[in-house]
CSV table of C-alpha atoms and ligand atoms in Angstrom, one decimal:
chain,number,residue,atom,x,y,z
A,235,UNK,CA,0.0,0.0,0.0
A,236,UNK,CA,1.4,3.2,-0.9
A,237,UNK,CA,2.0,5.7,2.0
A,238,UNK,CA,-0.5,8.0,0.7
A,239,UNK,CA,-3.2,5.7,0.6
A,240,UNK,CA,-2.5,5.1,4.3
A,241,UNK,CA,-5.0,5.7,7.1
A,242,UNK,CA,-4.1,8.8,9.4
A,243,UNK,CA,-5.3,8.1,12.7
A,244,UNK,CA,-6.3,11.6,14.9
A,245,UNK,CA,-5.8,11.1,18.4
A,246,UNK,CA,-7.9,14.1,20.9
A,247,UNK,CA,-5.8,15.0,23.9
A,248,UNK,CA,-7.8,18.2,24.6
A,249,UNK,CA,-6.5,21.9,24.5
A,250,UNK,CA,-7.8,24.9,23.8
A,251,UNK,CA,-8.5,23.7,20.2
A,252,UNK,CA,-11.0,21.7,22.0
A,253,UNK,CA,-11.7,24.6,24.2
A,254,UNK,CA,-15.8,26.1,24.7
A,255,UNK,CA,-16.3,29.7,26.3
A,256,UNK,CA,-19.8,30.7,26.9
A,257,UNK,CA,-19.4,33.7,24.7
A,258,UNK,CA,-18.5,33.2,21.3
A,259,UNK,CA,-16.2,36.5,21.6
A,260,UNK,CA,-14.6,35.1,24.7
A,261,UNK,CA,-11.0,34.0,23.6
A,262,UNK,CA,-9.7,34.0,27.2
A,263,UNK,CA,-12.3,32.7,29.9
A,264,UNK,CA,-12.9,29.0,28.7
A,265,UNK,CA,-12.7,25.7,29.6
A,266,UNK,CA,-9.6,23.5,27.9
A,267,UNK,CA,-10.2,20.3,26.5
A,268,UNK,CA,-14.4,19.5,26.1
A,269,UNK,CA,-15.2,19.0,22.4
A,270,UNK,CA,-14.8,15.7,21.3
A,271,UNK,CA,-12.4,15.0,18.3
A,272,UNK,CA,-14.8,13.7,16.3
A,273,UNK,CA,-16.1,17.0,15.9
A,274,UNK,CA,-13.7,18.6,15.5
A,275,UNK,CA,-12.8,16.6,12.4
A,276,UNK,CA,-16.5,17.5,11.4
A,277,UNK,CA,-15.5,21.0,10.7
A,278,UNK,CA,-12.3,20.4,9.0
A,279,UNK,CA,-12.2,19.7,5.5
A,280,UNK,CA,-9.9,16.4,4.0
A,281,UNK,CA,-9.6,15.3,0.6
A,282,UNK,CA,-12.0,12.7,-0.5
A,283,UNK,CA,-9.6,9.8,-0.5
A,284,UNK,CA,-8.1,10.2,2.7
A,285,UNK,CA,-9.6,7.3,5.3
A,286,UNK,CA,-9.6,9.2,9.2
A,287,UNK,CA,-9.5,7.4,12.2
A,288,UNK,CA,-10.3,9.7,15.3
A,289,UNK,CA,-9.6,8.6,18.7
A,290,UNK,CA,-10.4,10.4,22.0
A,291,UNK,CA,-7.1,9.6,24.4
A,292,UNK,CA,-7.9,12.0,27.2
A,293,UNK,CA,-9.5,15.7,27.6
A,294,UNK,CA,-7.0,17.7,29.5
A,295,UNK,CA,-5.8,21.1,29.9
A,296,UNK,CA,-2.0,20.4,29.0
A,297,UNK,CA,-1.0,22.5,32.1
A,298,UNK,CA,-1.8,19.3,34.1
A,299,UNK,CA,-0.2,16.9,31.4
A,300,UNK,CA,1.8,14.5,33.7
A,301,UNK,CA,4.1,11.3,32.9
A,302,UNK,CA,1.0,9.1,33.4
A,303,UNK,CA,-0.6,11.2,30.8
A,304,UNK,CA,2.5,11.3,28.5
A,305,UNK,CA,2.5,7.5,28.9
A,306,UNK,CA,-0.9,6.6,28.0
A,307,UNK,CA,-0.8,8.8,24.2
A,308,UNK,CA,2.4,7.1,24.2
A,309,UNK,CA,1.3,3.5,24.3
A,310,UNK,CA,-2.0,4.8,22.0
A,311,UNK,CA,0.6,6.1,19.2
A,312,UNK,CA,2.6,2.4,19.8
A,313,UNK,CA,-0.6,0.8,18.8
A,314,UNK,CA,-1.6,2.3,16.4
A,315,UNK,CA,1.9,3.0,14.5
A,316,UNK,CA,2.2,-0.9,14.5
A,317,UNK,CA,-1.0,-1.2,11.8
A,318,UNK,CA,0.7,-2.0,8.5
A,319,UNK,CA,-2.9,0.2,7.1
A,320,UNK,CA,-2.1,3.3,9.2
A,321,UNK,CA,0.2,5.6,7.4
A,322,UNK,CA,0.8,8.5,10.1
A,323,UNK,CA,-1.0,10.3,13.2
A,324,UNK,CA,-2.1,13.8,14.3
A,325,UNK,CA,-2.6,14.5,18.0
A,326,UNK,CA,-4.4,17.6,19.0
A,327,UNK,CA,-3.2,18.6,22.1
A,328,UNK,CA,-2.6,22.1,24.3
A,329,UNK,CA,-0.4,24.6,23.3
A,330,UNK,CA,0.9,24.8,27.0
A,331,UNK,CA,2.7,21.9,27.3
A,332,UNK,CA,3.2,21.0,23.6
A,333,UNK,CA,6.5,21.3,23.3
A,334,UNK,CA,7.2,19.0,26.3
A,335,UNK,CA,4.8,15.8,24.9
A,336,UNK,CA,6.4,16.3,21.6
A,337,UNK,CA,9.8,15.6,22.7
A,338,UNK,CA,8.7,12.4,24.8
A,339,UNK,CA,7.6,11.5,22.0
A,340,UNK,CA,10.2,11.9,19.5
A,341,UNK,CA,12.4,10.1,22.1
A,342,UNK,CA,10.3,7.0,22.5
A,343,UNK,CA,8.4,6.4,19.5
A,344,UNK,CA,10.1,4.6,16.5
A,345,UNK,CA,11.0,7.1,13.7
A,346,UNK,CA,9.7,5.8,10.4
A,347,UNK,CA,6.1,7.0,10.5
A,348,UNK,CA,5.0,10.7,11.1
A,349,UNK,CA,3.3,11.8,14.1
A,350,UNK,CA,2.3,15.7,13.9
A,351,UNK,CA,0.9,17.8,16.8
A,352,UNK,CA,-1.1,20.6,16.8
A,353,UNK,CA,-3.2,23.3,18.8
A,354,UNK,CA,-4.9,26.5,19.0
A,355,UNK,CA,-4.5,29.5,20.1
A,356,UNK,CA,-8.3,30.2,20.2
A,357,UNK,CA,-11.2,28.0,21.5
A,358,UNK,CA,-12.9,25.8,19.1
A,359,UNK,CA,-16.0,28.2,20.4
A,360,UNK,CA,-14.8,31.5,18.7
A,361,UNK,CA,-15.5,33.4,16.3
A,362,UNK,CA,-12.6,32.6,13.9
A,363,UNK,CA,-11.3,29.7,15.6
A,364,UNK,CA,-7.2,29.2,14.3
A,365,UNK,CA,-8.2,25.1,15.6
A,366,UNK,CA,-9.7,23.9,12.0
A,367,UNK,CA,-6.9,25.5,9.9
A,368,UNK,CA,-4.3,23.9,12.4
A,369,UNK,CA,-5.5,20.5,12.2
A,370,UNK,CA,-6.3,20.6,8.7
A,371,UNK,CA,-2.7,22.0,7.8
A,372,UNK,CA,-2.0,18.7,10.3
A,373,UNK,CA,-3.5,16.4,8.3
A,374,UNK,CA,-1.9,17.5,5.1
A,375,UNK,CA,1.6,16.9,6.5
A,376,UNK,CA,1.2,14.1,8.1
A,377,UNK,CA,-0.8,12.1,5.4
A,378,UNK,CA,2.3,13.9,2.6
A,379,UNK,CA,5.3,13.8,4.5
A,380,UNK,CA,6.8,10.6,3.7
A,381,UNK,CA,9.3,10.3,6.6
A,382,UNK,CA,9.0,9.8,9.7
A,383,UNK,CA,9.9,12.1,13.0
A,384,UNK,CA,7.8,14.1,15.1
A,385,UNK,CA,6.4,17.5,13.6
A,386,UNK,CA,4.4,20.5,15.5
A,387,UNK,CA,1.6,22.3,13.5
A,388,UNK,CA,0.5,25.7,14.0
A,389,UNK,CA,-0.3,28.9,12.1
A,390,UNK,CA,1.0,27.6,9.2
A,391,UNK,CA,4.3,26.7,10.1
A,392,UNK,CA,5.9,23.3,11.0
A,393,UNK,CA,8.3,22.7,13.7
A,394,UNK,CA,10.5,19.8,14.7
A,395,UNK,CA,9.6,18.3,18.1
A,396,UNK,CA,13.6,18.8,19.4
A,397,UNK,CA,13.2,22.4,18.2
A,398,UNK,CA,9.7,24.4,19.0
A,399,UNK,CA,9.0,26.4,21.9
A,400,UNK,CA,6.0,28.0,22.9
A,401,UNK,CA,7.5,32.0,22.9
A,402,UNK,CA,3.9,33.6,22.9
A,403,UNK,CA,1.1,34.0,25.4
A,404,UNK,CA,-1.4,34.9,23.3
A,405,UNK,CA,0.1,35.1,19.2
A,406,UNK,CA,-2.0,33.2,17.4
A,407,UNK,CA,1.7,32.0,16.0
A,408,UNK,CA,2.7,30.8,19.5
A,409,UNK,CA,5.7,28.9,18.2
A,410,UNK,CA,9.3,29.1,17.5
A,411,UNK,CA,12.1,27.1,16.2
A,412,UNK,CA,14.5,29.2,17.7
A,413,UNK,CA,17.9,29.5,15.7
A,414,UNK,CA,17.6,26.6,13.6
A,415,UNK,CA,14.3,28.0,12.6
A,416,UNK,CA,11.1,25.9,11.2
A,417,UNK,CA,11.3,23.0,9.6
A,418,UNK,CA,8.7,24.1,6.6
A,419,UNK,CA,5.2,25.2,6.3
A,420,UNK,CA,1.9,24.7,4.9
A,421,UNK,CA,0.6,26.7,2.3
A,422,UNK,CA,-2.3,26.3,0.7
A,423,UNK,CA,-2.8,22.5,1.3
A,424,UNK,CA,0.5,22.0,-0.1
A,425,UNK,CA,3.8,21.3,2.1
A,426,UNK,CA,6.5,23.6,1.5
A,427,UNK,CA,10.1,22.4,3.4
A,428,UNK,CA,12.5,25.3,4.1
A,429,UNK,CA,15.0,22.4,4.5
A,430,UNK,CA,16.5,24.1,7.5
A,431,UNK,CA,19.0,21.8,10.1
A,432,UNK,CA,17.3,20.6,13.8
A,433,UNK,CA,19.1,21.2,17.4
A,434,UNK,CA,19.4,18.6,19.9
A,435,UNK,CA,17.8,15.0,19.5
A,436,UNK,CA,17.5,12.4,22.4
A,437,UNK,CA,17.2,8.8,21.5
A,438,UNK,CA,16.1,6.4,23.9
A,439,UNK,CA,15.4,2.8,24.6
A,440,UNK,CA,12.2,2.0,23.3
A,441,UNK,CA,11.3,-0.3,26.1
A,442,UNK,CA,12.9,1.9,29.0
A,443,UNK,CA,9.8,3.6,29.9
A,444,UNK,CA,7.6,0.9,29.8
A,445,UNK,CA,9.4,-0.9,33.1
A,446,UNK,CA,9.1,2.1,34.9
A,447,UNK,CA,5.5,2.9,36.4
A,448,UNK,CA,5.7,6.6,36.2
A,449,UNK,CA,4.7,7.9,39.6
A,450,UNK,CA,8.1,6.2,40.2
A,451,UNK,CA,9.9,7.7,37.6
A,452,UNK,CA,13.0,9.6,38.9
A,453,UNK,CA,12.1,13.4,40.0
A,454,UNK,CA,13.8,15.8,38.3
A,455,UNK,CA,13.1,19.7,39.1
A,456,UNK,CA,13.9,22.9,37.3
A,457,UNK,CA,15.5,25.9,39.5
A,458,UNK,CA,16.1,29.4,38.2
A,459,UNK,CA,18.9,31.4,38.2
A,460,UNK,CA,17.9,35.2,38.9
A,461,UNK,CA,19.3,38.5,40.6
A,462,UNK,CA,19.2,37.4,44.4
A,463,UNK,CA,19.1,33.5,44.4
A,464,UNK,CA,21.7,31.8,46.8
A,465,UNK,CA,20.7,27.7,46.5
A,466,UNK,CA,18.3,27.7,49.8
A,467,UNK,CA,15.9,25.9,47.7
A,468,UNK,CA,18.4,23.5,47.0
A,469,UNK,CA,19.0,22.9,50.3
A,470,UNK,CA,14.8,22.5,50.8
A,471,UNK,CA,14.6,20.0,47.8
A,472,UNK,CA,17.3,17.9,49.1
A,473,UNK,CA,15.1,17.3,52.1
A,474,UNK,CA,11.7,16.4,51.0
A,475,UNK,CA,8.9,15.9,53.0
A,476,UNK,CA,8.8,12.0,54.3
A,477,UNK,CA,5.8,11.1,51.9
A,478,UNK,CA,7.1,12.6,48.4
A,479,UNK,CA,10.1,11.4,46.1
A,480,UNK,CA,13.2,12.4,46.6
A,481,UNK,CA,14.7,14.6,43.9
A,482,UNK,CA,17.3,12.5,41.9
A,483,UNK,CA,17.7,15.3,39.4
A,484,UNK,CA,17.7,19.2,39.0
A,485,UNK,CA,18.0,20.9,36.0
A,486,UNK,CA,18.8,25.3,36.5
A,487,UNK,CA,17.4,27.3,33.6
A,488,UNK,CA,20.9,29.1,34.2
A,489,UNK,CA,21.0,32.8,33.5
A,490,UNK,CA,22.8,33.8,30.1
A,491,UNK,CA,26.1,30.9,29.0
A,492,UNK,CA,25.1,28.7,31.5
A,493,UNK,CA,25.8,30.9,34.8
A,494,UNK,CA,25.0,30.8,38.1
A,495,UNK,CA,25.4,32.6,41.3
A,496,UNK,CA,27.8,31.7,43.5
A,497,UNK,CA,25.6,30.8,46.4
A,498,UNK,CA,22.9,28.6,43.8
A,499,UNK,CA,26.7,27.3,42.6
A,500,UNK,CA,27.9,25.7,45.8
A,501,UNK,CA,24.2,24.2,46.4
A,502,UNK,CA,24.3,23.0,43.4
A,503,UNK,CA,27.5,21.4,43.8
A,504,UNK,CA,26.4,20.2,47.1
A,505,UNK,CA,24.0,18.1,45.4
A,506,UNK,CA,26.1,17.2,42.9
A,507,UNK,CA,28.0,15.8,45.5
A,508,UNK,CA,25.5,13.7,47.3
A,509,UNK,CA,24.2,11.7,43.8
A,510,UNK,CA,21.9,14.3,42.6
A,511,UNK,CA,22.2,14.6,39.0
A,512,UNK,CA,22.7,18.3,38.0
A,513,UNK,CA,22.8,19.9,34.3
A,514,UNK,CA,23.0,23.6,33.3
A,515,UNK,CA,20.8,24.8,30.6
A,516,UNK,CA,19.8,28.3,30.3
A,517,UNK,CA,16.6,30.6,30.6
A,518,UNK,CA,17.5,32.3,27.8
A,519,UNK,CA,14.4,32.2,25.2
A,520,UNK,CA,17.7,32.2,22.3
A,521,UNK,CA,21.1,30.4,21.9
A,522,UNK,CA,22.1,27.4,24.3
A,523,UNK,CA,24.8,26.7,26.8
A,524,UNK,CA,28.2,26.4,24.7
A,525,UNK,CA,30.4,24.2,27.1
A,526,UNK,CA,33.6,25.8,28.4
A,527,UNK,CA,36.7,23.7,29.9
A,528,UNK,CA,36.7,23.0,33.7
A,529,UNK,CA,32.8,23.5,34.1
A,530,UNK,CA,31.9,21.1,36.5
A,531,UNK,CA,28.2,21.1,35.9
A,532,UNK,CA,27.5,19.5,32.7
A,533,UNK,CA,25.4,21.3,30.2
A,534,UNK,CA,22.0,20.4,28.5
A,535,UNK,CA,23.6,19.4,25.3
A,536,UNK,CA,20.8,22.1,23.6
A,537,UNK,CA,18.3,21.3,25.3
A,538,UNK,CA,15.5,24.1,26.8
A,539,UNK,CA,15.2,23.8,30.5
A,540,UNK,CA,11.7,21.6,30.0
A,541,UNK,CA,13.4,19.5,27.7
A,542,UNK,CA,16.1,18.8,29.3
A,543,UNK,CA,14.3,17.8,32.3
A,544,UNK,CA,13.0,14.6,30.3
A,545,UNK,CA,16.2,14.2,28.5
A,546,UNK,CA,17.5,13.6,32.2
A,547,UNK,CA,14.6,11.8,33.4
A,548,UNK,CA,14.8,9.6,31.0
A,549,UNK,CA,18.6,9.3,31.5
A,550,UNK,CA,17.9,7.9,34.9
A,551,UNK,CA,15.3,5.5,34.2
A,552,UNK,CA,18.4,3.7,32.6
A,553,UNK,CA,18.3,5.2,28.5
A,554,UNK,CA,20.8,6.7,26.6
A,555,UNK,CA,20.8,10.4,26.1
A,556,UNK,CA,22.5,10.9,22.2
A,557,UNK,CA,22.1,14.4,21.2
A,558,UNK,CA,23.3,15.9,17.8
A,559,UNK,CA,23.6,19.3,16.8
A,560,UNK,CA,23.1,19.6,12.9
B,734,LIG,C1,-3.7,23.9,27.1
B,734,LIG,O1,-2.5,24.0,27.0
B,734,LIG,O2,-4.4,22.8,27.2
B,734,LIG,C2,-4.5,25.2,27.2
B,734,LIG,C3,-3.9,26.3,26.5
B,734,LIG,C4,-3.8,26.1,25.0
B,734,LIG,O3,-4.1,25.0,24.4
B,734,LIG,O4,-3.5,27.1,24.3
């Protein structure tokens, strides 16, 4: 069967593109995450000889996406990327937490069929909804693409999962690529690759998080670097309350090349010291940590603060962390 004549299965998560306010003209005050993805397909339109398969994994606001959560579309894109008839997937999903799921996934899904994700910036409710167009533009990549990898759809623009940030609050183009920029777009139903190079990739095991429930994954926390911090929440984290995990990882969303003050520095190293795992990355929106001799925290490899929190989670659970800068 040729890949085009493949089956793309759409798989709901919830979001705002599945978002209802009571007021059509609302575009703030609704509630993530209620219309089914079956109708949301309704409204989008797919050429004729395209065969859809919806599937409704969860409805969440991607705020409270979780490693549970991650696990379960996980194990839903597993089974359905092993049908010989089923040529890619979409998966709606949050803009909030997007970037996070789609790097989970690019690490533990095999890469020879597409999965693309995509969003809204405005509920399905309003007035000019961006959701339809999104998905739509989804469905035209994913059912075209040809390779595999996992892609981010939104505003006409498609991103590589190891790449897109959300840099927007409100933009109905939310997304970024940062330096190496997007991958392509859509225009017009037709895909139109810019050909640009990707950042930092993590490959894992694909069996590594399956032996791991994941309210026993390892924890791994993000701390900030800013004017005035001195490491006392290092010292807190490092003694937990006697009925939560103890933190096997931190990552610090460092301030500029990977800095830090002196007093976050020696807490840091303090853990470091006692079998925490520690890596730098930076809260920079631009750019990433570009190592220097004699650091003796390591640095994220690329990798955005979020990112490199489940590049070292997954670490821990036992995988291999192979990044490659194109
Ligand atoms: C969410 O992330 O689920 C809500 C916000 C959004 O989709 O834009």
């Amino acid at each position: 069967m040729q890949a085009s004549a493949k089956k793309v299965v759409v798989l709901g998560t919830g979001g705002t593109i599945a978002g209802v306010a009571r007021d059509r003209g609302d575009t703030l005050g609704y509630t993530a995450g209620v219309i089914p993805i079956r109708d949301l397909l309704a409204n989008v339109a797919v050429s004729a000889d395209l065969e859809l398969v919806a599937e409704q994994v969860m409805q969440l606001d991607s705020k409270d996406m979780n490693e549970s959560a991650w696990c379960a579309i996980l194990q839903r894109c597993r089974f359905w990327l092993a049908q010989d008839d089923v040529g890619a997937l979409v998966i709606t999903h949050g803009t909030d937490t997007l970037e996070e799921t789609a790097f989970f996934l690019d690490a533990a899904l095999p890469p020879d069929k597409p999965v693309v994700l995509t969003c809204a910036m405005r509920p399905a409710s309003a007035l000019v909804p961006d959701g339809p167009q999104n998905l739509a533009d989804a469905i035209v990549l994913a059912k075209g693409l040809g390779e595999g990898g996992v892609y981010v759809v939104c505003a006409g623009l498609v991103h590589q999962a190891c790449d897109v940030q959300k840099v927007h609050t409100d933009r109905l183009d939310a997304f970024d690529s940062g330096d190496p920029g997007p991958w392509g777009a859509i225009v017009a139903g037709q895909i139109r690759k810019y050909g640009r190079g990707h950042g930092p990739k993590v490959t894992i095991d694909p069996d590594i998080v399956e032996r791991t429930a994941p309210q026993n994954w390892p924890r791994v926390e993000i701390v900030f670097n800013h004017a005035g911090a001195d490491g006392a929440l290092i010292a807190a984290m490092l003694e937990p309350a006697a009925d939560s995990r103890k933190v096997a990882g931190i990552v610090v969303a460092a301030t500029g090349n990977g800095t830090v003050s002196n007093g976050l520095e020696s807490a840091l190293l303090a853990a470091q010291g006692r079998g925490v795992r520690v890596v730098r990355s930076t809260r920079c929106a631009r750019g990433s940590v570009t190592p220097v001799p004699g650091a003796r925290v390591p640095d994220s490899r690329g990798l955005s603060p979020v990112k490199a929190r489940i590049a070292l989670m997954l670490e821990l659970l036992g995988g291999h962390w192979f990044t490659s800068q194109q």
